[in-house]
CSV table of C-alpha atoms and ligand atoms in Angstrom, one decimal:
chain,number,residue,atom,x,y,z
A,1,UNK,CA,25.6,3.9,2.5
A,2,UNK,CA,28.6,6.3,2.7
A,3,UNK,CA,29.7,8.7,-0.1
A,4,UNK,CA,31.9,6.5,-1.5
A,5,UNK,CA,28.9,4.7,-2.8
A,6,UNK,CA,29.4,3.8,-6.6
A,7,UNK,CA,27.4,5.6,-8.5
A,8,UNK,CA,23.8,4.2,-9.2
A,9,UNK,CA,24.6,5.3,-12.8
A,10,UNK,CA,26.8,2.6,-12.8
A,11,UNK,CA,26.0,0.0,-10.1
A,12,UNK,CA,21.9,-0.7,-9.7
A,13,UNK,CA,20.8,0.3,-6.5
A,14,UNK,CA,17.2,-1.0,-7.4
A,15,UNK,CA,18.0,-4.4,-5.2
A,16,UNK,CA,18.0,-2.9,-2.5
A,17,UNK,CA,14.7,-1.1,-2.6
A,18,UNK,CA,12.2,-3.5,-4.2
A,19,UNK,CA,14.3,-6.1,-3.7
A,20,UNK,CA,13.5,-8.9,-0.9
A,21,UNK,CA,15.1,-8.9,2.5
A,22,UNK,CA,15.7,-6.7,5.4
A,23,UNK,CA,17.8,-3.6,4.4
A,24,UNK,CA,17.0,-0.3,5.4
A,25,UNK,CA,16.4,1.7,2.8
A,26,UNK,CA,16.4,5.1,4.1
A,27,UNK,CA,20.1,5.5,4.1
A,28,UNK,CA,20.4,4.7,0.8
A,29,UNK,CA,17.4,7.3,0.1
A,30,UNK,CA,19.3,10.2,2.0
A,31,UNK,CA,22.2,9.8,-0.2
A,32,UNK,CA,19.8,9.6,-3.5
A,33,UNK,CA,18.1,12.3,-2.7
A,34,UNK,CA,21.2,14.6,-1.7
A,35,UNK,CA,23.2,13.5,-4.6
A,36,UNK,CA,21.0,12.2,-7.3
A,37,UNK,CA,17.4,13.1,-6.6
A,38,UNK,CA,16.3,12.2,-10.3
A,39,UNK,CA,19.3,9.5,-11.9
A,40,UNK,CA,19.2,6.4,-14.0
A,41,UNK,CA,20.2,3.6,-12.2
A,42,UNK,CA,22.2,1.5,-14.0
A,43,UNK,CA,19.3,-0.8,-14.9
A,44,UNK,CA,17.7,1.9,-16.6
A,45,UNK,CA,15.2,3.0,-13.9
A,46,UNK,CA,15.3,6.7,-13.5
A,47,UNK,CA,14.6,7.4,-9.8
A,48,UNK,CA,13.3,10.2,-8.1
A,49,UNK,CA,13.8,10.9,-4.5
A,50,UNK,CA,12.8,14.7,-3.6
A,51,UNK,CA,9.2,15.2,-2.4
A,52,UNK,CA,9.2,17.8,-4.6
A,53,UNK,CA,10.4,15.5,-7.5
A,54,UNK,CA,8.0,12.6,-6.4
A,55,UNK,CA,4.9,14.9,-6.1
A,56,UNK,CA,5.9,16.2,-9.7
A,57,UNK,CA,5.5,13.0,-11.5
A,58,UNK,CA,2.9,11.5,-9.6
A,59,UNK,CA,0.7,14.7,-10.3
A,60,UNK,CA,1.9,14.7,-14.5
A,61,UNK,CA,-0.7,12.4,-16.5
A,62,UNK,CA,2.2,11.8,-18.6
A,63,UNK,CA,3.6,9.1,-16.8
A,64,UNK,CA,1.3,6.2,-16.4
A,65,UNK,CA,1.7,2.7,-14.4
A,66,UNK,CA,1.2,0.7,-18.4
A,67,UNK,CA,3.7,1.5,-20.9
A,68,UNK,CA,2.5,3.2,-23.8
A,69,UNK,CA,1.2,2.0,-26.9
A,70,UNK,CA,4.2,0.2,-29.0
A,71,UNK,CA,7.0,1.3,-26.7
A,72,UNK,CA,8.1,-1.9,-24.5
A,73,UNK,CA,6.2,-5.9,-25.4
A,74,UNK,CA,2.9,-5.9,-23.3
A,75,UNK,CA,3.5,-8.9,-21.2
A,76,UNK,CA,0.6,-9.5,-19.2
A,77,UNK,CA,-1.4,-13.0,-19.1
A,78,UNK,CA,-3.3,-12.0,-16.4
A,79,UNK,CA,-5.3,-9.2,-17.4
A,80,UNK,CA,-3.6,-6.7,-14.7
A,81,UNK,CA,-3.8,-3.8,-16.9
A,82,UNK,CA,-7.5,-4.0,-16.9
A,83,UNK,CA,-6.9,-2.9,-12.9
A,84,UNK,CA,-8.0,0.7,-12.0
A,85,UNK,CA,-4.0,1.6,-11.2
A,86,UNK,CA,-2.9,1.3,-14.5
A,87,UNK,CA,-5.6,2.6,-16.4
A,88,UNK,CA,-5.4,6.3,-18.2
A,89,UNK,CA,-7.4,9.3,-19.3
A,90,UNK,CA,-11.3,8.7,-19.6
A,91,UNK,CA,-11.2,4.9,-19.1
A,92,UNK,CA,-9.9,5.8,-15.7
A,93,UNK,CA,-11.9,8.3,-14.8
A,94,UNK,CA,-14.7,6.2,-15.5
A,95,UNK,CA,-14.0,3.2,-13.2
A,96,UNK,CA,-12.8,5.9,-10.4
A,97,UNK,CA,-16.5,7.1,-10.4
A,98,UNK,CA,-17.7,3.6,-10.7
A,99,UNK,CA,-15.9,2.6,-7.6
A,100,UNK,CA,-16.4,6.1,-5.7
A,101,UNK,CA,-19.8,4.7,-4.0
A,102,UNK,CA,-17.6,2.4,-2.5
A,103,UNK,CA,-15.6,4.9,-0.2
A,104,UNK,CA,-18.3,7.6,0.5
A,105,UNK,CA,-18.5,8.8,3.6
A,106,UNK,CA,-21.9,7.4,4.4
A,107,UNK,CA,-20.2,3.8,3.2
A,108,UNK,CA,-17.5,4.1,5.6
A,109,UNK,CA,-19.7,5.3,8.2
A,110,UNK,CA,-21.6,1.9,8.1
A,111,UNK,CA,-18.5,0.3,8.7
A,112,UNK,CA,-17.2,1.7,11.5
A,113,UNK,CA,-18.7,-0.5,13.9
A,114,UNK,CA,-18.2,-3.6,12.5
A,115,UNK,CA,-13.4,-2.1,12.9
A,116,UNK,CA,-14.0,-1.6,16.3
A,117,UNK,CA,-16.0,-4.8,17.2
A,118,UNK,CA,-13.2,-6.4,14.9
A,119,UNK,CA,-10.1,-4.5,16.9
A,120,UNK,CA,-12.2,-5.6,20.5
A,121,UNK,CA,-12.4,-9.2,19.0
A,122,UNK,CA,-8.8,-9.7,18.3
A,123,UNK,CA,-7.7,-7.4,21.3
A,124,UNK,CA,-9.8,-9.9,23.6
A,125,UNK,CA,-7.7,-12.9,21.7
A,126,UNK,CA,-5.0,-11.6,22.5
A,127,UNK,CA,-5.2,-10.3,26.2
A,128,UNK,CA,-3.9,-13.8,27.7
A,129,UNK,CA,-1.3,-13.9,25.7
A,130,UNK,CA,1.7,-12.4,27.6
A,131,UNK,CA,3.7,-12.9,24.1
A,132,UNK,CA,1.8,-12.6,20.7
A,133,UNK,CA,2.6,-12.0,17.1
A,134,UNK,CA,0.8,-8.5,16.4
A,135,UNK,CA,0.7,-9.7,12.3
A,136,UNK,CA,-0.5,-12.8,12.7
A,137,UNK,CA,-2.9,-11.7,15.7
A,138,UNK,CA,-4.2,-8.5,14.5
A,139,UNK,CA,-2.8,-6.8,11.3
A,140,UNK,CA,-3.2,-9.8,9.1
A,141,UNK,CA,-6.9,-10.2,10.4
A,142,UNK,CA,-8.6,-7.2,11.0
A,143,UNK,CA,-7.9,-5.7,7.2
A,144,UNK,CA,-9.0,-9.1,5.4
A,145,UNK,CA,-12.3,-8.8,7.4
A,146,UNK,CA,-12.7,-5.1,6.9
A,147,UNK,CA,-12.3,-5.5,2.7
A,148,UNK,CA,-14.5,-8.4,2.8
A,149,UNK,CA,-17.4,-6.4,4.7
A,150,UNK,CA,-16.7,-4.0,2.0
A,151,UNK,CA,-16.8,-6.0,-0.8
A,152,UNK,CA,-19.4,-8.4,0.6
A,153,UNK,CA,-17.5,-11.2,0.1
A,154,UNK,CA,-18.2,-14.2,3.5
A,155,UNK,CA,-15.7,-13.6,5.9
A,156,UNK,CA,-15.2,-16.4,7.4
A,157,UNK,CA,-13.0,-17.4,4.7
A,158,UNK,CA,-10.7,-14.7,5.3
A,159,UNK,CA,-7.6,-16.9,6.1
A,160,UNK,CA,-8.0,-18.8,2.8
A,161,UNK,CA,-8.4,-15.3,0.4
A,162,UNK,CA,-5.2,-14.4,2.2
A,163,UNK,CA,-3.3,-17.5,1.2
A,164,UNK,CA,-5.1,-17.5,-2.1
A,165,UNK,CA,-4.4,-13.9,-3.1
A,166,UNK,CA,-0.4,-14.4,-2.2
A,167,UNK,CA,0.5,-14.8,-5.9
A,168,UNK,CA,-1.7,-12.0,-7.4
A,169,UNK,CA,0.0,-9.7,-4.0
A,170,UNK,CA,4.0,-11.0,-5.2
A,171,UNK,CA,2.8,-10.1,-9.1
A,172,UNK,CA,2.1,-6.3,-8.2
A,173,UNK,CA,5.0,-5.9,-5.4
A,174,UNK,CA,7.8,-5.9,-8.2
A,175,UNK,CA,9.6,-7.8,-6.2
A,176,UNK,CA,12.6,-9.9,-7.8
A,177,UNK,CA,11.1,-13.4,-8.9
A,178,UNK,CA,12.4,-16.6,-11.2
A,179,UNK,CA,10.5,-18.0,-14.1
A,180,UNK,CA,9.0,-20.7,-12.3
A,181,UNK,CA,8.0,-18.3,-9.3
A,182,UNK,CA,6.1,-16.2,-11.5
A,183,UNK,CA,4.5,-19.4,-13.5
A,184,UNK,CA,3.4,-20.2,-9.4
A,185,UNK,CA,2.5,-16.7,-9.2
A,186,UNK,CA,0.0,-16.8,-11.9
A,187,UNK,CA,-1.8,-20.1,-11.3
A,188,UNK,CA,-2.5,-19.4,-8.1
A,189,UNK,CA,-3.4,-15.6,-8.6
A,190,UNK,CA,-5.8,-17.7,-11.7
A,191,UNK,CA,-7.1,-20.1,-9.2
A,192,UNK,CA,-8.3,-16.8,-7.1
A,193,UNK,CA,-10.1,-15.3,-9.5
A,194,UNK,CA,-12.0,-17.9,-10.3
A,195,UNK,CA,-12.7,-17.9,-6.1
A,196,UNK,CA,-13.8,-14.6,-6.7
A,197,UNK,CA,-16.0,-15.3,-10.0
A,198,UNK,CA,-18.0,-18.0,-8.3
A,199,UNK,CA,-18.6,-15.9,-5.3
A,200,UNK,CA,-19.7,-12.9,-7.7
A,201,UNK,CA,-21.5,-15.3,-9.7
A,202,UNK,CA,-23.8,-16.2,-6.4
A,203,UNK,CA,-25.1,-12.8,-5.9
A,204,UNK,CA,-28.8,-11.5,-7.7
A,205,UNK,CA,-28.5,-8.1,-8.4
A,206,UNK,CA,-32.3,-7.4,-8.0
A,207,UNK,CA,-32.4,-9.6,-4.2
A,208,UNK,CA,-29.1,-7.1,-2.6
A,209,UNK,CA,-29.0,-4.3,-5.3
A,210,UNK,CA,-26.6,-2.1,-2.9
A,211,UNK,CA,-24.1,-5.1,-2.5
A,212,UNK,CA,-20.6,-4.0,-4.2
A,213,UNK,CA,-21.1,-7.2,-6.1
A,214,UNK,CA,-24.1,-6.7,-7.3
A,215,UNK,CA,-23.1,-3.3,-8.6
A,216,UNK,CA,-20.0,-4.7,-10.9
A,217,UNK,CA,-22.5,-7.8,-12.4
A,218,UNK,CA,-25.3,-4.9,-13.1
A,219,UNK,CA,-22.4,-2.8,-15.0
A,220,UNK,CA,-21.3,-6.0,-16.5
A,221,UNK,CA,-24.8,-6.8,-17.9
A,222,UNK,CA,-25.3,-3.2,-19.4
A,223,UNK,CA,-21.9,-3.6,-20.9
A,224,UNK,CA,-20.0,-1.0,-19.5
A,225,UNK,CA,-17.5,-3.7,-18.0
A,226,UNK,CA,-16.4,-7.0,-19.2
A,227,UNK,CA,-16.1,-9.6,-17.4
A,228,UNK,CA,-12.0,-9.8,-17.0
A,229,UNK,CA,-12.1,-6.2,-16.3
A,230,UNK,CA,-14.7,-6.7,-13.3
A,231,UNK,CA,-13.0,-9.8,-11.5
A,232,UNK,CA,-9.3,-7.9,-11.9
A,233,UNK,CA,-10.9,-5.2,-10.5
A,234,UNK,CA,-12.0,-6.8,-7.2
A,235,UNK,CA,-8.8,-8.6,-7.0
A,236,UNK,CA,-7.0,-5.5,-7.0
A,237,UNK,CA,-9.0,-3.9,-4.2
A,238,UNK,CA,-9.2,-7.0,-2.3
A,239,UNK,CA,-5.3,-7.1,-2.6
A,240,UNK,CA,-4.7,-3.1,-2.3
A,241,UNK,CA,-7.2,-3.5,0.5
A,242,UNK,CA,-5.7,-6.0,2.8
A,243,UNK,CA,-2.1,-6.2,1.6
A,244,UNK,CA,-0.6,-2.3,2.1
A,245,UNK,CA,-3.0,-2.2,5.3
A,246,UNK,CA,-1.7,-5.7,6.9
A,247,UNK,CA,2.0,-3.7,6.4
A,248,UNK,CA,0.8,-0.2,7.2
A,249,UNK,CA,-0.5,-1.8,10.8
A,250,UNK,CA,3.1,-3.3,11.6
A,251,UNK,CA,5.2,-0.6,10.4
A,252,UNK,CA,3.0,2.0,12.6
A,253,UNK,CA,3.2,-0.1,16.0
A,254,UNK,CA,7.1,-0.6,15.7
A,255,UNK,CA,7.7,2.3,14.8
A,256,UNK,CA,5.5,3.4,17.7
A,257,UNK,CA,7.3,1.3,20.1
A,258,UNK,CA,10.3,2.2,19.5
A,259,UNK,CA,9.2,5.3,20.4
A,260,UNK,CA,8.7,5.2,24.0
A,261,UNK,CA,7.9,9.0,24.3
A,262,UNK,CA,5.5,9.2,21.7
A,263,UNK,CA,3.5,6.4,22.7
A,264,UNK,CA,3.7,7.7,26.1
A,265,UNK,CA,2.0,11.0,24.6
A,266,UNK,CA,-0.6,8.8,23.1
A,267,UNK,CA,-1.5,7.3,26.4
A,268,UNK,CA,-1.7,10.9,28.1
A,269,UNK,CA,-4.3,12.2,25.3
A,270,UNK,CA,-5.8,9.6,23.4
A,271,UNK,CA,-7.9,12.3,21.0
A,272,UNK,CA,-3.9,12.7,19.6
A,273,UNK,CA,-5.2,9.2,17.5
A,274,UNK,CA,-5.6,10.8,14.0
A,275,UNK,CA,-3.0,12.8,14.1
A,276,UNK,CA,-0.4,9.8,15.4
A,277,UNK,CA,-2.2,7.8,12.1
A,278,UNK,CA,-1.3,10.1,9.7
A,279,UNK,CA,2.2,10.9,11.5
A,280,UNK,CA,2.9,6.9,11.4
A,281,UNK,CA,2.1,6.4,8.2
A,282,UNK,CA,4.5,8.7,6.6
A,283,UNK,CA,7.2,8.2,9.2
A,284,UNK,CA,6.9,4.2,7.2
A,285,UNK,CA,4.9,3.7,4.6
A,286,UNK,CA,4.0,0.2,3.4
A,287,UNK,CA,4.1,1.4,-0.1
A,288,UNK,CA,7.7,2.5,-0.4
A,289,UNK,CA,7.9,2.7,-4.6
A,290,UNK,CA,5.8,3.0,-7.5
A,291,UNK,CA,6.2,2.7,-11.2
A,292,UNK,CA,5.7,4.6,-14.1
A,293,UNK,CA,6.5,4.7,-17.7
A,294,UNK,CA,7.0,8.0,-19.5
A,295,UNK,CA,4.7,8.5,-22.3
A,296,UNK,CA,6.4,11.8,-24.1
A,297,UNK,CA,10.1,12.4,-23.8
A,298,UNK,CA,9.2,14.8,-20.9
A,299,UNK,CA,12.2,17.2,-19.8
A,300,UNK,CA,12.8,17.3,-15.9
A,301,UNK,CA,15.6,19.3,-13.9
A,302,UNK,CA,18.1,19.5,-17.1
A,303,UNK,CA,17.3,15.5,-18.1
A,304,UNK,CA,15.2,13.8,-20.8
A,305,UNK,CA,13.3,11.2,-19.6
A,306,UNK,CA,12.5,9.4,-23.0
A,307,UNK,CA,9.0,7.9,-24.1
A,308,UNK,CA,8.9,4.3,-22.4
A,309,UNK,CA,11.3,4.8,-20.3
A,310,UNK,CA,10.3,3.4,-16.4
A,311,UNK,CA,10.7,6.0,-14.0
A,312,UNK,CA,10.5,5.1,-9.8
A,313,UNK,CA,8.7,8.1,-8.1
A,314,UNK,CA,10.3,6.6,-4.3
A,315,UNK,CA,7.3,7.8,-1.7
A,316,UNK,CA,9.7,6.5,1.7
A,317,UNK,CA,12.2,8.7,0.2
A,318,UNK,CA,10.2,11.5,-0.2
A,319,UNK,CA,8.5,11.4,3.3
A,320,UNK,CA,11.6,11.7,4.6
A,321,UNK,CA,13.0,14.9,2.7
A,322,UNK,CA,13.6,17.3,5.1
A,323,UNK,CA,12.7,20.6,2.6
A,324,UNK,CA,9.4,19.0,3.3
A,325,UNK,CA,9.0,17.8,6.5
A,326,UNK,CA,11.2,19.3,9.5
A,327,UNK,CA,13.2,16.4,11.5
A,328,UNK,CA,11.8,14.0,9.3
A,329,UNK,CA,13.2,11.8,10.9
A,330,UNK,CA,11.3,11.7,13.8
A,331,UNK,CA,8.1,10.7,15.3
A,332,UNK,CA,6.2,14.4,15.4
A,333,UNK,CA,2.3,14.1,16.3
A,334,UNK,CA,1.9,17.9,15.9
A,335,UNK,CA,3.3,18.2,12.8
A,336,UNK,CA,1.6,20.3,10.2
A,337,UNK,CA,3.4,21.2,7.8
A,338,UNK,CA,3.9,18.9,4.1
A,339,UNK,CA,1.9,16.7,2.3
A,340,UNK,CA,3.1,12.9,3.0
A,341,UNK,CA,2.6,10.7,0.0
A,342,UNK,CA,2.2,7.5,1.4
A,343,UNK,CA,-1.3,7.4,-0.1
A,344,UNK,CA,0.1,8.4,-3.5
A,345,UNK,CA,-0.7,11.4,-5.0
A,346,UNK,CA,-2.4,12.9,-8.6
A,347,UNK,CA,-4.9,10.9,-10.9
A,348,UNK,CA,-4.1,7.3,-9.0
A,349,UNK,CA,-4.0,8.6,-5.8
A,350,UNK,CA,-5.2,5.8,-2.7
A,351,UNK,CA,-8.9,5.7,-2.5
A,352,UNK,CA,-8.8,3.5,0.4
A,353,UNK,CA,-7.1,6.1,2.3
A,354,UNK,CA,-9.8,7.0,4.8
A,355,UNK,CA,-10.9,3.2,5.2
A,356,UNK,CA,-7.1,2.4,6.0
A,357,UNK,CA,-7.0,5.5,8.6
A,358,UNK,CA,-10.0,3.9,10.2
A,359,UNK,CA,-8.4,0.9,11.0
A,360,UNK,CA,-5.6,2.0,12.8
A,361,UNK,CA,-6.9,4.7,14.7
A,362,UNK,CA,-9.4,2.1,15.7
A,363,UNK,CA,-6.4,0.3,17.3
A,364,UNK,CA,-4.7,2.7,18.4
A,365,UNK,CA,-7.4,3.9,20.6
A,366,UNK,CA,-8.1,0.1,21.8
A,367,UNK,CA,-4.7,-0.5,22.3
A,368,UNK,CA,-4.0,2.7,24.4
A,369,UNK,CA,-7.0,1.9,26.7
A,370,UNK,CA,-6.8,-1.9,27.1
A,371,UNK,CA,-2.8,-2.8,26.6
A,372,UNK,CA,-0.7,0.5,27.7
A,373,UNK,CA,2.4,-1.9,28.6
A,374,UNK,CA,2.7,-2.7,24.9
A,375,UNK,CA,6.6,-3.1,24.0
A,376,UNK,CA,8.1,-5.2,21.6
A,377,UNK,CA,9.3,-8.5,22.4
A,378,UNK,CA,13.6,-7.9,23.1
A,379,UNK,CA,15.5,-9.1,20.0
A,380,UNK,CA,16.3,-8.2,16.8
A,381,UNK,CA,12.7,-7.7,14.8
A,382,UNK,CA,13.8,-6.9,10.9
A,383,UNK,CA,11.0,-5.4,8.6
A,384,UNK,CA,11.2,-7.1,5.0
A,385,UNK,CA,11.1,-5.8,1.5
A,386,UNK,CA,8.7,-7.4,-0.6
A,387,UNK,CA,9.8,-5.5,-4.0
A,388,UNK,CA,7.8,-1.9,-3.3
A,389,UNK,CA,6.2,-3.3,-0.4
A,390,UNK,CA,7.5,-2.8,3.0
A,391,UNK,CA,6.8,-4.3,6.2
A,392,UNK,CA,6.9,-7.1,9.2
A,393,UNK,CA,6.1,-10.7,8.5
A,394,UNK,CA,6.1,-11.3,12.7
A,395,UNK,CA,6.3,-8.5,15.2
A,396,UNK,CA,6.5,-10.8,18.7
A,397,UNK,CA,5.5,-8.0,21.1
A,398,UNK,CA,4.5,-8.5,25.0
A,399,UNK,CA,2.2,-6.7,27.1
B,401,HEM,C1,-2.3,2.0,4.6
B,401,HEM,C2,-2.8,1.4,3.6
B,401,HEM,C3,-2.7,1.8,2.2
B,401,HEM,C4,-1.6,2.3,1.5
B,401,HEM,C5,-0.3,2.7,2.1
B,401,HEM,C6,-2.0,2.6,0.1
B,401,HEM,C7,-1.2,3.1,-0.8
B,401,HEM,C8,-1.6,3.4,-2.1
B,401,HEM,C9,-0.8,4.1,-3.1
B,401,HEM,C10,0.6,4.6,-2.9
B,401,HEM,C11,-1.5,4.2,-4.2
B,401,HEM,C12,-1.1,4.8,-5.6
B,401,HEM,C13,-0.6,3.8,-6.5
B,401,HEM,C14,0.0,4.4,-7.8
B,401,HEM,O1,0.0,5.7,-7.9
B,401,HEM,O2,0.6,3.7,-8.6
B,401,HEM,C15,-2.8,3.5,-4.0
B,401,HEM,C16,-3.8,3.4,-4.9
B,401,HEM,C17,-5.0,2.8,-4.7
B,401,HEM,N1,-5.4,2.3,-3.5
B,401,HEM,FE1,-4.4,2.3,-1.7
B,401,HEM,N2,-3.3,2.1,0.0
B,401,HEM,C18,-3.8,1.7,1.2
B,401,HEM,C19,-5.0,1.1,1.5
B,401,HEM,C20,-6.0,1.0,0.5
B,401,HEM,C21,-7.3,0.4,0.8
B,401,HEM,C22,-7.8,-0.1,2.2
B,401,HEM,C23,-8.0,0.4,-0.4
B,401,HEM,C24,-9.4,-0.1,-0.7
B,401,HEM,C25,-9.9,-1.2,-0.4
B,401,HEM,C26,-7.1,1.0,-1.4
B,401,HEM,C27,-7.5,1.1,-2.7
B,401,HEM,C28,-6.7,1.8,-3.6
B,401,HEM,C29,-7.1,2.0,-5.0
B,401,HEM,C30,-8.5,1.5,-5.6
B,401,HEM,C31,-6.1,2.6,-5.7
B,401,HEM,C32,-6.0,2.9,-7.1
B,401,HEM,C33,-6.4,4.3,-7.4
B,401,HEM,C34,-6.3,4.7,-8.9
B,401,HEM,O3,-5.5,4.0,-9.6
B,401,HEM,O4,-6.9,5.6,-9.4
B,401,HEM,N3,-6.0,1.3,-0.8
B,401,HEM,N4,-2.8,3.1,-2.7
């Protein structure tokens, strides 16, 4: 993208961040967020590309992922508004402490074991293999195992939730789609949740009280949840779970790779894991975009962002603003400074965030230790947009 760009004002530029393909967005980012770090695209999306900008709305509880009351037709068959993300005020805070339990410390404790046998597994799998797929191998596998361990849900159907869940994943990425792709869409995301009913369904609360199941049927039964609300609930974690970690995994290792230096630093001093993790996953998050819709005209930077109006806070933009993050555009392990957003930020911020950390410093460690002659495979690899979402369907790498 050069200056010469037309102006998003007049031209939408949204196609080319949740659209589908391989661009690379962060030109287009630079220039937003040196020219027009809050605009209205053409199709009426305001965007915001500062880290300063992005953290703002995020962090003001008058933007909300549902539209408000009356503004814009509520078109949602599925029940997805019953989902934590776009939930406000008290109803939100009340499943956030509901699901807490799920993500304390001692929780992810337990489950720390069971990443690292999974990482050895799939390393192991992998070891003949001069040539592999690293998705397909390991960052499609190990996260649909991990959120099934967490939910409770029978692993060994992991490959099947994974095709299963595809329609409810393209519904929430934002991503460009026909009529009859969406009619798909919805069938099969249907068809899933009634996968996940009958599962639920099979648990006794009173035999495995601390199963995560157990907990949503005993809330159910005292009527603090109904029943819609309960299965879109696990959906959404299973598919928050799995989907933005599966990416989050890719986008790391390339990045990584193409990186010769810094994985060479990794190799050196392998206690540099958690800091690489966090590094990685702002340098490219899987998460690129999120959506909000105004609920006051709220006044921002001179405009008037009007009630109902869809604004798109862009988290891979602001990562990569460099009043927040020196040489942003680089790989830094010792970098202190700034607050990446990957995770979100405000009310709705990730609460996987800790589980999704575990995974890949897990790797990471294993990789370091049992395949230091990692590089990708030579030829062109692109990373795909799936509407907000971000990432590598394949990543051939050779070892
Ligand atoms: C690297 C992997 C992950 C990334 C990049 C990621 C990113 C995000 C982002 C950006 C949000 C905020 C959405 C918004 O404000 O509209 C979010 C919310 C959320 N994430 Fe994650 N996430 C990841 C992994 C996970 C995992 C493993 C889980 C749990 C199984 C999880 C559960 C959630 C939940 C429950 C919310 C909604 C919180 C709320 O609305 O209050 N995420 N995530």
């Amino acid at each position: 993208m050069n200056r010469e760009m037309p102006e998003p004002e007049s031209f939408s530029v949204l196609p080319s961040i949740i659209g589908t393909g391989s661009a690379d967005p962060y030109p287009l980012y630079e220039w937003l967020r040196t020219h027009r770090p809050l605009c209205r695209d053409a199709s009426g999306v305001w965007l915001a590309s500062s880290h300063a900008l992005v953290t703002r709305i995020l962090d003001d509880t008058r933007f909300s992922a549902r539209p408000p009351p009356g503004a814009v037709p509520l078109d949602d068959p599925l029940g997805y508004t019953n989902m934590v993300v776009f939930q406000t005020g008290e109803a939100h805070e009340r499943l956030r402490r509901f699901l807490a339990p799920l993500f304390s410390r001692k929780a992810l404790l337990s489950l720390q074991a069971f990443i690292d046998d999974e990482v050895a597994r799939l390393i192991d799998q992998c070891e003949g293999l001069p040539r592999f797929d690293l998705v397909a191998h390991i960052a499609s596998v190990l996260p649909v195992h991990t959120i099934c361990r967490l939910l409770g849900f029978p692993d060994e159907h992991g490959a099947s939730y994974l095709q299963a869940s595809a329609g409810a994943w393209q519904l929430i990425s934002g991503a460009p789609m026909s009529a009859q792709e969406r009619a798909l869409a919805a069938v099969q995301t249907e068809t899933f949740i009634a996968q996940v009913e009958s599962f639920m369904l099979a648990i006794e609360p009173d035999v495995v009280p601390d199963h995560a199941a157990a907990r949503f049927l005993r809330l159910e039964q005292e009527g603090g949840m109904g029943r819609r609300e309960m299965l879109v609930n696990v959906l959404f974690l299973f598919i928050a779970g799995y989907g933005t970690t599966l990416l989050s995994i890719g986008n790391s290792i390339a990045a990584l790779l193409r990186a010769p230096r810094a994985w060479q630093a990794l190799k050196d001093n392998v206690s540099l894991v958690p800091q690489a993790v966090r590094e990685l996953y702002r340098y490219d998050p899987a998460v690129q975009s999120v959506f909000r819709y105004a609920w006051d005209d709220v006044e921002i930077d001179g405009y008037r962002i009007r009630r109902g109006e869809r604004v798109m806070p862009l988290i891979g933009a602001a990562n990569r603003d460099p009043a927040a993050f020196a040489a942003a555009d680089e790989i830094r392990f010792e970098r202190e400074a700034g607050r990446s957003l990957t995770f979100g930020a405000g009310p709705h911020s990730c609460m996987g965030l800790a589980l999704a950390r575990m995974q890949l410093e897990s790797l990471l460690s294993a990789l370091m230790r049992r395949m230091p002659g990692l590089r990708l495979a030579p030829r062109e690899q692109p990373r795909q947009q799936h509407g907000s979402f971000h990432g590598y369907d394949r990543l051939m790498v050779e070892h």
